[in-house]
CSV table of C-alpha atoms in Angstrom, one decimal:
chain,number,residue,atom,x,y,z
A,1,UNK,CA,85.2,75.0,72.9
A,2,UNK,CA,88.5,74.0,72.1
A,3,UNK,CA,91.5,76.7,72.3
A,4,UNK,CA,88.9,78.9,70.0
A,5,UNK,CA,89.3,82.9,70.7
A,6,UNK,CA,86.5,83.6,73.6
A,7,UNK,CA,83.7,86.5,72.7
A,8,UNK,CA,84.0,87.6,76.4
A,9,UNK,CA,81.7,91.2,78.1
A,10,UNK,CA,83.1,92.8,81.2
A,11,UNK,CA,80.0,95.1,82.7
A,12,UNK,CA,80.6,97.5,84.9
A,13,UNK,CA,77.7,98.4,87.1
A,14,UNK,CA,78.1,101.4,89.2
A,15,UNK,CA,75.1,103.6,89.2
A,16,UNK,CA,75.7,106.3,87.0
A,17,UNK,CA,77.6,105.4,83.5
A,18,UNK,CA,79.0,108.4,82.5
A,19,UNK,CA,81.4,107.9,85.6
A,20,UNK,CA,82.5,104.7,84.8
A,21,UNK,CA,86.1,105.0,83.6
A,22,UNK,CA,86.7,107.2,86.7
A,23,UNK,CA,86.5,104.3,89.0
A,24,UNK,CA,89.4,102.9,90.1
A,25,UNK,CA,87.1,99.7,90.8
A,26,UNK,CA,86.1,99.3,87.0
A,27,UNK,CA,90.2,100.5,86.3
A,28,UNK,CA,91.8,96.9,87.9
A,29,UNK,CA,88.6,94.4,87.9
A,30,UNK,CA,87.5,95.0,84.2
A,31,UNK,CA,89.9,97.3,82.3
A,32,UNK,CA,93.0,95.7,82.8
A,33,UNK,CA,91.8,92.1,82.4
A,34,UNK,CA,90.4,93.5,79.2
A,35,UNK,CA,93.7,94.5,77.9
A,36,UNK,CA,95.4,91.5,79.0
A,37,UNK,CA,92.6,89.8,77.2
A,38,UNK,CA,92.9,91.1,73.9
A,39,UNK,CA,96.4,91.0,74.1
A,40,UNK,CA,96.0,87.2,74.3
A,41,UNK,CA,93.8,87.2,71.1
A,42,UNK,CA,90.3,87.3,72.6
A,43,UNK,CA,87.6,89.5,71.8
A,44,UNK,CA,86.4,91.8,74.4
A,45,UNK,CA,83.0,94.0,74.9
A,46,UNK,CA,84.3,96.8,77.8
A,47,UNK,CA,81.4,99.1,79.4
A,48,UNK,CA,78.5,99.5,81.4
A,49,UNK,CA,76.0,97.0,81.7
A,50,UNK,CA,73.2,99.3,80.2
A,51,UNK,CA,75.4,99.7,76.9
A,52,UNK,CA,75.7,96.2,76.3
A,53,UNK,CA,75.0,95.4,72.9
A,54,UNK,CA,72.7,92.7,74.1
A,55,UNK,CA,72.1,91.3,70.2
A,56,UNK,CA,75.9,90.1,69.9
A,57,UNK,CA,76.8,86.3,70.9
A,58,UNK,CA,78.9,86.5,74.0
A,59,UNK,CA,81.0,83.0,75.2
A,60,UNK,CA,80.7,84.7,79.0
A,61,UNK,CA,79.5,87.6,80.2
A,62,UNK,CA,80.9,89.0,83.5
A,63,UNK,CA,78.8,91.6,85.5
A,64,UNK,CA,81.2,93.8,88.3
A,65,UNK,CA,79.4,94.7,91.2
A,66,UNK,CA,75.9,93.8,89.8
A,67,UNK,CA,72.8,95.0,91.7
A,68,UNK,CA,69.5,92.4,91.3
A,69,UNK,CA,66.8,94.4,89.7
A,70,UNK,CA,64.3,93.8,86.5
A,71,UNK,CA,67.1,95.1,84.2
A,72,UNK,CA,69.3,92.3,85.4
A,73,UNK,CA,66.9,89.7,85.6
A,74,UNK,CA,65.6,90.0,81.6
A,75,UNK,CA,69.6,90.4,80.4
A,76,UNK,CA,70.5,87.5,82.6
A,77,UNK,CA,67.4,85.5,81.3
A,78,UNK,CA,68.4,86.4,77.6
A,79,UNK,CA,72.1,85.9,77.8
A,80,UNK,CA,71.7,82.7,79.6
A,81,UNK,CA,68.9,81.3,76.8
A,82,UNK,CA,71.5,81.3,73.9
A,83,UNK,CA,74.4,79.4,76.4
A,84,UNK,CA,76.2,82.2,77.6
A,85,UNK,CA,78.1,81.7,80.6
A,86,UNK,CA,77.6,84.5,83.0
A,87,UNK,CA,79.4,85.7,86.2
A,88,UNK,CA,79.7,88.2,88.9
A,89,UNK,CA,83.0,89.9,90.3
A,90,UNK,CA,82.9,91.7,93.0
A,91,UNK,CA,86.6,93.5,95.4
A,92,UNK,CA,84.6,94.4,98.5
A,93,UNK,CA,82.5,92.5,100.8
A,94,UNK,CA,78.9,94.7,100.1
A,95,UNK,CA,76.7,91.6,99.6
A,96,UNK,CA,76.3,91.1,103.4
A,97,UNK,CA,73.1,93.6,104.6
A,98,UNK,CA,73.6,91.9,108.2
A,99,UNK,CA,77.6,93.6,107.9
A,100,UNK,CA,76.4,96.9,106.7
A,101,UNK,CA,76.3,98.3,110.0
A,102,UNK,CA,80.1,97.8,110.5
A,103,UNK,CA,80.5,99.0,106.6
A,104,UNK,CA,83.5,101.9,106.5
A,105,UNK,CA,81.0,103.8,104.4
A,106,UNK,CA,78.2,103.8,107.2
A,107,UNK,CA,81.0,104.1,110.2
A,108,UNK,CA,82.5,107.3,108.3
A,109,UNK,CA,78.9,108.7,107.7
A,110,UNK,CA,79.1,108.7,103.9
A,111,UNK,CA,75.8,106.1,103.7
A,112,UNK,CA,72.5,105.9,106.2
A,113,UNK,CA,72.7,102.6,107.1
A,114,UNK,CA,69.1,102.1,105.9
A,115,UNK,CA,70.2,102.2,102.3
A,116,UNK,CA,73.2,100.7,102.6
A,117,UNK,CA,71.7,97.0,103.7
A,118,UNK,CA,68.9,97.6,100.8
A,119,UNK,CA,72.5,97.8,98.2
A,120,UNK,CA,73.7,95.1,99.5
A,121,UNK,CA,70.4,93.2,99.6
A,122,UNK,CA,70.6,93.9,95.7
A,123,UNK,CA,74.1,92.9,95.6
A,124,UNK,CA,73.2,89.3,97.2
A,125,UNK,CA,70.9,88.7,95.3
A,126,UNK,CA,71.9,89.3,92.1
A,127,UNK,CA,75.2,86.8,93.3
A,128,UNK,CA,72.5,84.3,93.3
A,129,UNK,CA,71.0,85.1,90.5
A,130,UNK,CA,74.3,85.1,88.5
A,131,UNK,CA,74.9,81.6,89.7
A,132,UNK,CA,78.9,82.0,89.5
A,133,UNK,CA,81.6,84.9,90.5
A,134,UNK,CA,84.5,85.7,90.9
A,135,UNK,CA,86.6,87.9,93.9
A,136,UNK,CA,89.9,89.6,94.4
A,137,UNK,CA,90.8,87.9,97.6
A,138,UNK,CA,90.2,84.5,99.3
A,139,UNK,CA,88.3,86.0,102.8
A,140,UNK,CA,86.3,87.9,99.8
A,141,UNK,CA,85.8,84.4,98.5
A,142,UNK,CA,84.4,82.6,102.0
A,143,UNK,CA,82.4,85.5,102.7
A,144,UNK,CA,80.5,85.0,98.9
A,145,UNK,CA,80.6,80.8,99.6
A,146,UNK,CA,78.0,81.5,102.2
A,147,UNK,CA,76.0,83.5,99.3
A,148,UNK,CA,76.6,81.1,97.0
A,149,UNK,CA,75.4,77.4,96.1
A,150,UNK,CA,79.3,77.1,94.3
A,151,UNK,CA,82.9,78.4,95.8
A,152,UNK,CA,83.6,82.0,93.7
A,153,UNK,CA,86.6,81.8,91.7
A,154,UNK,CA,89.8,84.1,93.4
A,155,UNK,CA,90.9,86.6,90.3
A,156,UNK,CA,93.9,89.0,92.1
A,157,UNK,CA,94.1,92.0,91.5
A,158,UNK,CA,97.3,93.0,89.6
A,159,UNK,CA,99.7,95.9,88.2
A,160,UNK,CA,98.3,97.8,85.7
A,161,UNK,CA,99.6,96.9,82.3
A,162,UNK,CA,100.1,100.4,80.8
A,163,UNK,CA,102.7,100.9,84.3
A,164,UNK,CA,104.9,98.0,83.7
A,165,UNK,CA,106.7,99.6,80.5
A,166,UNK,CA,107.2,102.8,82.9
A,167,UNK,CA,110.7,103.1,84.2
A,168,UNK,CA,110.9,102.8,87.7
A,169,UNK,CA,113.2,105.5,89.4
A,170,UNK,CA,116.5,104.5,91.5
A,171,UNK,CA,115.4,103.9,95.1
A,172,UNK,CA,118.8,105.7,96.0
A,173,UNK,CA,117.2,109.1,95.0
A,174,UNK,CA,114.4,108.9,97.3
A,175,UNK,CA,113.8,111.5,99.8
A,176,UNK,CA,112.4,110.4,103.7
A,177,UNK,CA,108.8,110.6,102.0
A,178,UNK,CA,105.8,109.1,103.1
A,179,UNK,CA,103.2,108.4,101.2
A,180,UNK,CA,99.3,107.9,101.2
A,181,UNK,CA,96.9,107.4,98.6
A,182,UNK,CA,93.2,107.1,99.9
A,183,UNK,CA,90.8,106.6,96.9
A,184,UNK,CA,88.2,107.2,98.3
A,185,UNK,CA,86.0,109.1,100.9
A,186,UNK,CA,86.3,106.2,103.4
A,187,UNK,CA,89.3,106.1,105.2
A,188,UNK,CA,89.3,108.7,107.5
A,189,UNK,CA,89.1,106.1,110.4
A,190,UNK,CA,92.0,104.0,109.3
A,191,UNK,CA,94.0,107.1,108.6
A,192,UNK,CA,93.4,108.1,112.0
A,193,UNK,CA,95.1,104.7,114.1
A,194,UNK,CA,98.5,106.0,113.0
A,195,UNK,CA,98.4,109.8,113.0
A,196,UNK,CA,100.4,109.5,116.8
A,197,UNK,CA,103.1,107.6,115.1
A,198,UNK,CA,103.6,109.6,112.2
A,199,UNK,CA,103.4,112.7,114.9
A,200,UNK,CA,106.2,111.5,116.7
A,201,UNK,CA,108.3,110.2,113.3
A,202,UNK,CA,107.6,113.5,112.2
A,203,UNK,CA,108.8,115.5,115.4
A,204,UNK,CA,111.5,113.9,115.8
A,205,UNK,CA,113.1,114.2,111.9
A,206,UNK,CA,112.3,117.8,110.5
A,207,UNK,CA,113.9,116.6,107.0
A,208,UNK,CA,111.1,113.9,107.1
A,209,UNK,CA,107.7,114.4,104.8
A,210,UNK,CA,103.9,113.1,104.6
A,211,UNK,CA,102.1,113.2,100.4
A,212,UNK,CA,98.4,112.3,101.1
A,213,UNK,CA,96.8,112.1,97.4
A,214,UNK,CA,93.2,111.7,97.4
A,215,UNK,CA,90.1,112.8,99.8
A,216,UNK,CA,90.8,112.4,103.4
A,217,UNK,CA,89.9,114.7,106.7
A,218,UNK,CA,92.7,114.9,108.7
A,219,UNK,CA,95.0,116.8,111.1
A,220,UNK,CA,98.2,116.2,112.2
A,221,UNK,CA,100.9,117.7,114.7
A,222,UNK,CA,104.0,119.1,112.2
A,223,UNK,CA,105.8,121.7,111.3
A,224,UNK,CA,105.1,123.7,108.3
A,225,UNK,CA,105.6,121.6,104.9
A,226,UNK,CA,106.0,118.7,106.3
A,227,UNK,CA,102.8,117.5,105.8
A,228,UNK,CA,101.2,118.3,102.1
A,229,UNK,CA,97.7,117.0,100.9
A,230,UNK,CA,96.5,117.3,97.2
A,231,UNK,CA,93.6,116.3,95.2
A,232,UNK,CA,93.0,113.1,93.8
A,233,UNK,CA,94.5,112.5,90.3
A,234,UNK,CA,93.2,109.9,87.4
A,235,UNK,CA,94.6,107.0,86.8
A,236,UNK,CA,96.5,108.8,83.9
A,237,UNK,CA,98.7,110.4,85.9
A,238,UNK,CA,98.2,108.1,89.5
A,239,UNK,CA,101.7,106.7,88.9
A,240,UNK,CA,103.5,110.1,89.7
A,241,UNK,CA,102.0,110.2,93.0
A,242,UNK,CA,102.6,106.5,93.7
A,243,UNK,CA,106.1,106.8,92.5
A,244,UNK,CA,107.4,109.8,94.8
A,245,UNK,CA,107.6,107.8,98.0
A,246,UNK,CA,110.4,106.0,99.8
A,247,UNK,CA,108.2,104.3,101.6
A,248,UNK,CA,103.7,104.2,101.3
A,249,UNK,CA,101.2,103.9,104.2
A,250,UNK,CA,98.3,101.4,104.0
A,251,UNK,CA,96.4,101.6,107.2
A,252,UNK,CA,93.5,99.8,107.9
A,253,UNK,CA,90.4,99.3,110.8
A,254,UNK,CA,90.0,96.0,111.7
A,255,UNK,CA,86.7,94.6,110.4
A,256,UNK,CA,85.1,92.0,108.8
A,257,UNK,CA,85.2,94.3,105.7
A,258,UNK,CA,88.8,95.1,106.0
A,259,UNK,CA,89.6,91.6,106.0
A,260,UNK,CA,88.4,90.8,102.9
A,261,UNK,CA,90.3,93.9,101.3
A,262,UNK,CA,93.1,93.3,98.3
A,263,UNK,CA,96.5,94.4,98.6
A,264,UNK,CA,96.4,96.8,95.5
A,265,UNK,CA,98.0,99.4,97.7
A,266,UNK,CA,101.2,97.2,98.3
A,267,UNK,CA,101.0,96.2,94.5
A,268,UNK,CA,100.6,99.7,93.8
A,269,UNK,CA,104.0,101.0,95.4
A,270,UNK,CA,105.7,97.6,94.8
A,271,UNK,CA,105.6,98.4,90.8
A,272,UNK,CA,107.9,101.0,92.1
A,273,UNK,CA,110.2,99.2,94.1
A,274,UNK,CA,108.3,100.7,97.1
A,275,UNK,CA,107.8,98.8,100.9
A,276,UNK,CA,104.2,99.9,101.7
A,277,UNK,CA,104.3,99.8,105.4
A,278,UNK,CA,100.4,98.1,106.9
A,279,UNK,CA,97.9,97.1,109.0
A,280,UNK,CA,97.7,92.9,108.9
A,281,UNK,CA,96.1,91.8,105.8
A,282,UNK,CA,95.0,88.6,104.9
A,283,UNK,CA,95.9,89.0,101.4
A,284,UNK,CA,98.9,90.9,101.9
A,285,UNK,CA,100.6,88.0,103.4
A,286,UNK,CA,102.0,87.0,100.0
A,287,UNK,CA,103.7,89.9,99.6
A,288,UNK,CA,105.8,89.6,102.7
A,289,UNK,CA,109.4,89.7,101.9
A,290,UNK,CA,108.4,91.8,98.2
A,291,UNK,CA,106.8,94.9,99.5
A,292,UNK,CA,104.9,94.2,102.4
A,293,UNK,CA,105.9,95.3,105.9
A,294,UNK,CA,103.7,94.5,108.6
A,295,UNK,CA,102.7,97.0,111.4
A,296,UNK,CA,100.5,95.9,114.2
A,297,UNK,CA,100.4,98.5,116.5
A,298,UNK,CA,101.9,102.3,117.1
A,299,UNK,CA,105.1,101.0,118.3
A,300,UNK,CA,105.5,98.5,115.8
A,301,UNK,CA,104.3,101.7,113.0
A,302,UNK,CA,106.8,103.8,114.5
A,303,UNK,CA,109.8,101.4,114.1
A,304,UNK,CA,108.8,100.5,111.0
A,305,UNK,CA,109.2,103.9,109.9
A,306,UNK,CA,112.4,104.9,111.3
A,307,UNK,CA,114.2,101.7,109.4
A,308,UNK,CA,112.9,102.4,106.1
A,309,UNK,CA,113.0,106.0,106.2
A,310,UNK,CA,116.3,106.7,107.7
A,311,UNK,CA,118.3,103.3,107.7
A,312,UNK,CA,120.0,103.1,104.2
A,313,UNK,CA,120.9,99.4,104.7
A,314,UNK,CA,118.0,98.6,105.7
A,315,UNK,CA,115.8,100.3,102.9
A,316,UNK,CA,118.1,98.5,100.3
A,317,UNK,CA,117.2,94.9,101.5
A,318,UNK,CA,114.1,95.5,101.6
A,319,UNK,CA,113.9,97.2,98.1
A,320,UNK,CA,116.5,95.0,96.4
A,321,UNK,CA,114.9,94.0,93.2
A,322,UNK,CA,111.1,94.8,94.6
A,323,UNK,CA,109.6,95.7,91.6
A,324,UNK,CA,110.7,92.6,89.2
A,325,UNK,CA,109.8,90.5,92.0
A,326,UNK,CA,106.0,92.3,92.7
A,327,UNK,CA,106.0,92.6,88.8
A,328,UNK,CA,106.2,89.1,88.6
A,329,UNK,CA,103.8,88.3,91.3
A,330,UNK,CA,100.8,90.6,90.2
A,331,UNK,CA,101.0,89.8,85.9
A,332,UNK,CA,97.8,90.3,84.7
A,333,UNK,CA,98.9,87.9,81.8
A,334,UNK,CA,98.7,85.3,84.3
A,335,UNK,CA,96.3,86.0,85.7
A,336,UNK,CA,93.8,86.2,82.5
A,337,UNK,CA,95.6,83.3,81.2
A,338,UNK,CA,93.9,81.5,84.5
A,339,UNK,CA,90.7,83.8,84.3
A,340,UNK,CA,90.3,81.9,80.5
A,341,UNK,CA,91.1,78.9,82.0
A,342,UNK,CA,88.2,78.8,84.3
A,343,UNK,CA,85.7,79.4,81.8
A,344,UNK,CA,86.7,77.0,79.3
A,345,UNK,CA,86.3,74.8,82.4
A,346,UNK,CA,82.9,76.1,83.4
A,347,UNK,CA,81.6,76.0,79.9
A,348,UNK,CA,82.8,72.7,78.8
A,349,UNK,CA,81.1,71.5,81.8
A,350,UNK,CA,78.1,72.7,80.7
């Protein structure tokens, strides 16, 4: 193949394709490698998989999320007939049916468990199917090895391209906010391991403040405005939220699906030179020191709290040149320069 532009397709897969571009999902794992892509000089096919023009050559075709099915089977068999190289992606650990029981969707009663194992039958099997994938985070990446008959590929997740040309705003003028951003309908458990803490921070510190963006059921102890709740916003406008904060809130369940979750959410607020304050995360680790504060329990929450929201000193070193460094650590450059990389590899091997 030589260092020949690649004809590359990134599928989304979700169910219904007129919601496509609203899913944060398809907005990291396929969009902004796309633009990253191009930018490098490569030409790039972005939809859903039922668009596809299927008649075009493609170098590699990657599927996000796929679900086996007849569809699937015949463009798999076609692609695959005229040498394209195809893959799967997925961010979430849904191709395990014996986990779905302990999935947040079937523990906050969003999905009868019933169906839930039948999706991620689907998911499994179009993994094998597909042959090859590719995963946001390295427990992501055991947990698809045992799927598998060959080790996925980790692809991070990274800062959105449009953001990094967005100014980021002095950390000096930031107010004692708090910040969380659930995306979506599932985190009403995690949410709830810290409400006592940020009871008591806010009790104790009437100037202090709690933004929750996004769809969560909730009650807390405060008094009035101090704790403000508004709708989710598109990714056109998601920065603003992300950017008010002087420190964000990442809570998470323990569980096996948990575990294999990416640290968009410290990413997120890092771009902002923003600490995001969280529950131990495998791939958050690499983040500590550039964003990523660690809190294991409601004492270690609580304390956690009080230094970056009311200790000056203490908020500036941990701030101190935050976002160049996370801007650094989460390029999506780099990380499609390695994406390309790995299927020049795979297809030369061919």
């Amino acid at each position: 193949m030589g260092d020949a532009p690649l004809r590359i397709a990134l599928l989304g897969c979700n169910r219904n394709a007129a919601l496509l571009r609203r899913n944060p999902s398809f907005t990291y794992r396929c969009e902004n490698l796309a633009e990253a892509l191009r930018r490098a000089g490569h030409e790039v096919w972005l939809g859903h998989a039922s668009h596809l023009p299927w008649w075009r050559r493609f170098d590699v075709v990657q599927f996000h999320r796929p679900l086996d099915g007849p569809r699937l089977a015949a463009l798999a068999a076609l692609l695959r007939a005229r040498g394209t190289l195809l893959q799967a992606d997925f961010d979430d650990l849904v191709f395990d049916p014996a986990l779905a029981e302990a999935s947040p969707a079937v523990l906050n009663g969003l999905r009868p468990l019933a169906a839930l194992r039948a999706e991620f039958a689907r998911h499994a099997a179009a993994l094998r199917r597909l042959g090859r994938a590719t995963v946001s985070t390295a427990p992501l990446a055991e947990a698809a090895a045992g799927v598998l008959a060959m080790a996925p590929r980790r692809v991070p997740n990274a800062i959105h391209a449009r953001w990094r040309a967005m100014p980021v705003p002095p950390a000096s003028l930031r107010p004692p906010l708090m910040t969380y951003l659930p995306g979506t309908r599932s985190h009403d458990r995690d949410f709830a391991l810290v409400a006592p803490a940020l009871e008591r921070v806010l009790a104790r510190h009437p100037e202090a403040r709690l933004l929750v963006t996004g769809p969560l059921h909730f009650t807390l102890r405060a008094r009035e405005g101090q704790v403000w709740h508004e709708e989710k916003l598109p990714f056109e406008r998601y920065h603003e939220a992300v950017q008010r904060g002087r420190v964000n809130l990442a809570p998470l369940e323990a569980s096996p699906f948990t575990r294999c979750k990416s640290a968009l959410k410290v990413i997120e607020a890092g771009c902002w030179g923003i600490p995001t304050v969280l529950s131990p995360l495998p791939d958050a680790e690499r983040f500590v020191g550039s964003g990523a504060v660690f809190a294991e329990n409601p004492a270690a929450w609580e304390a956690a709290l009080e230094r970056l929201l009311f200790d000056d000193a203490a908020h500036a070193a941990e701030t101190d040149g935050l976002a160049a460094r996370m801007r650094a650590l989460a390029d999506i450059d780099a990380i499609a320069a390695d994406w390309v990389a790995a299927v020049r590899e795979a297809r030369d091997g061919h």
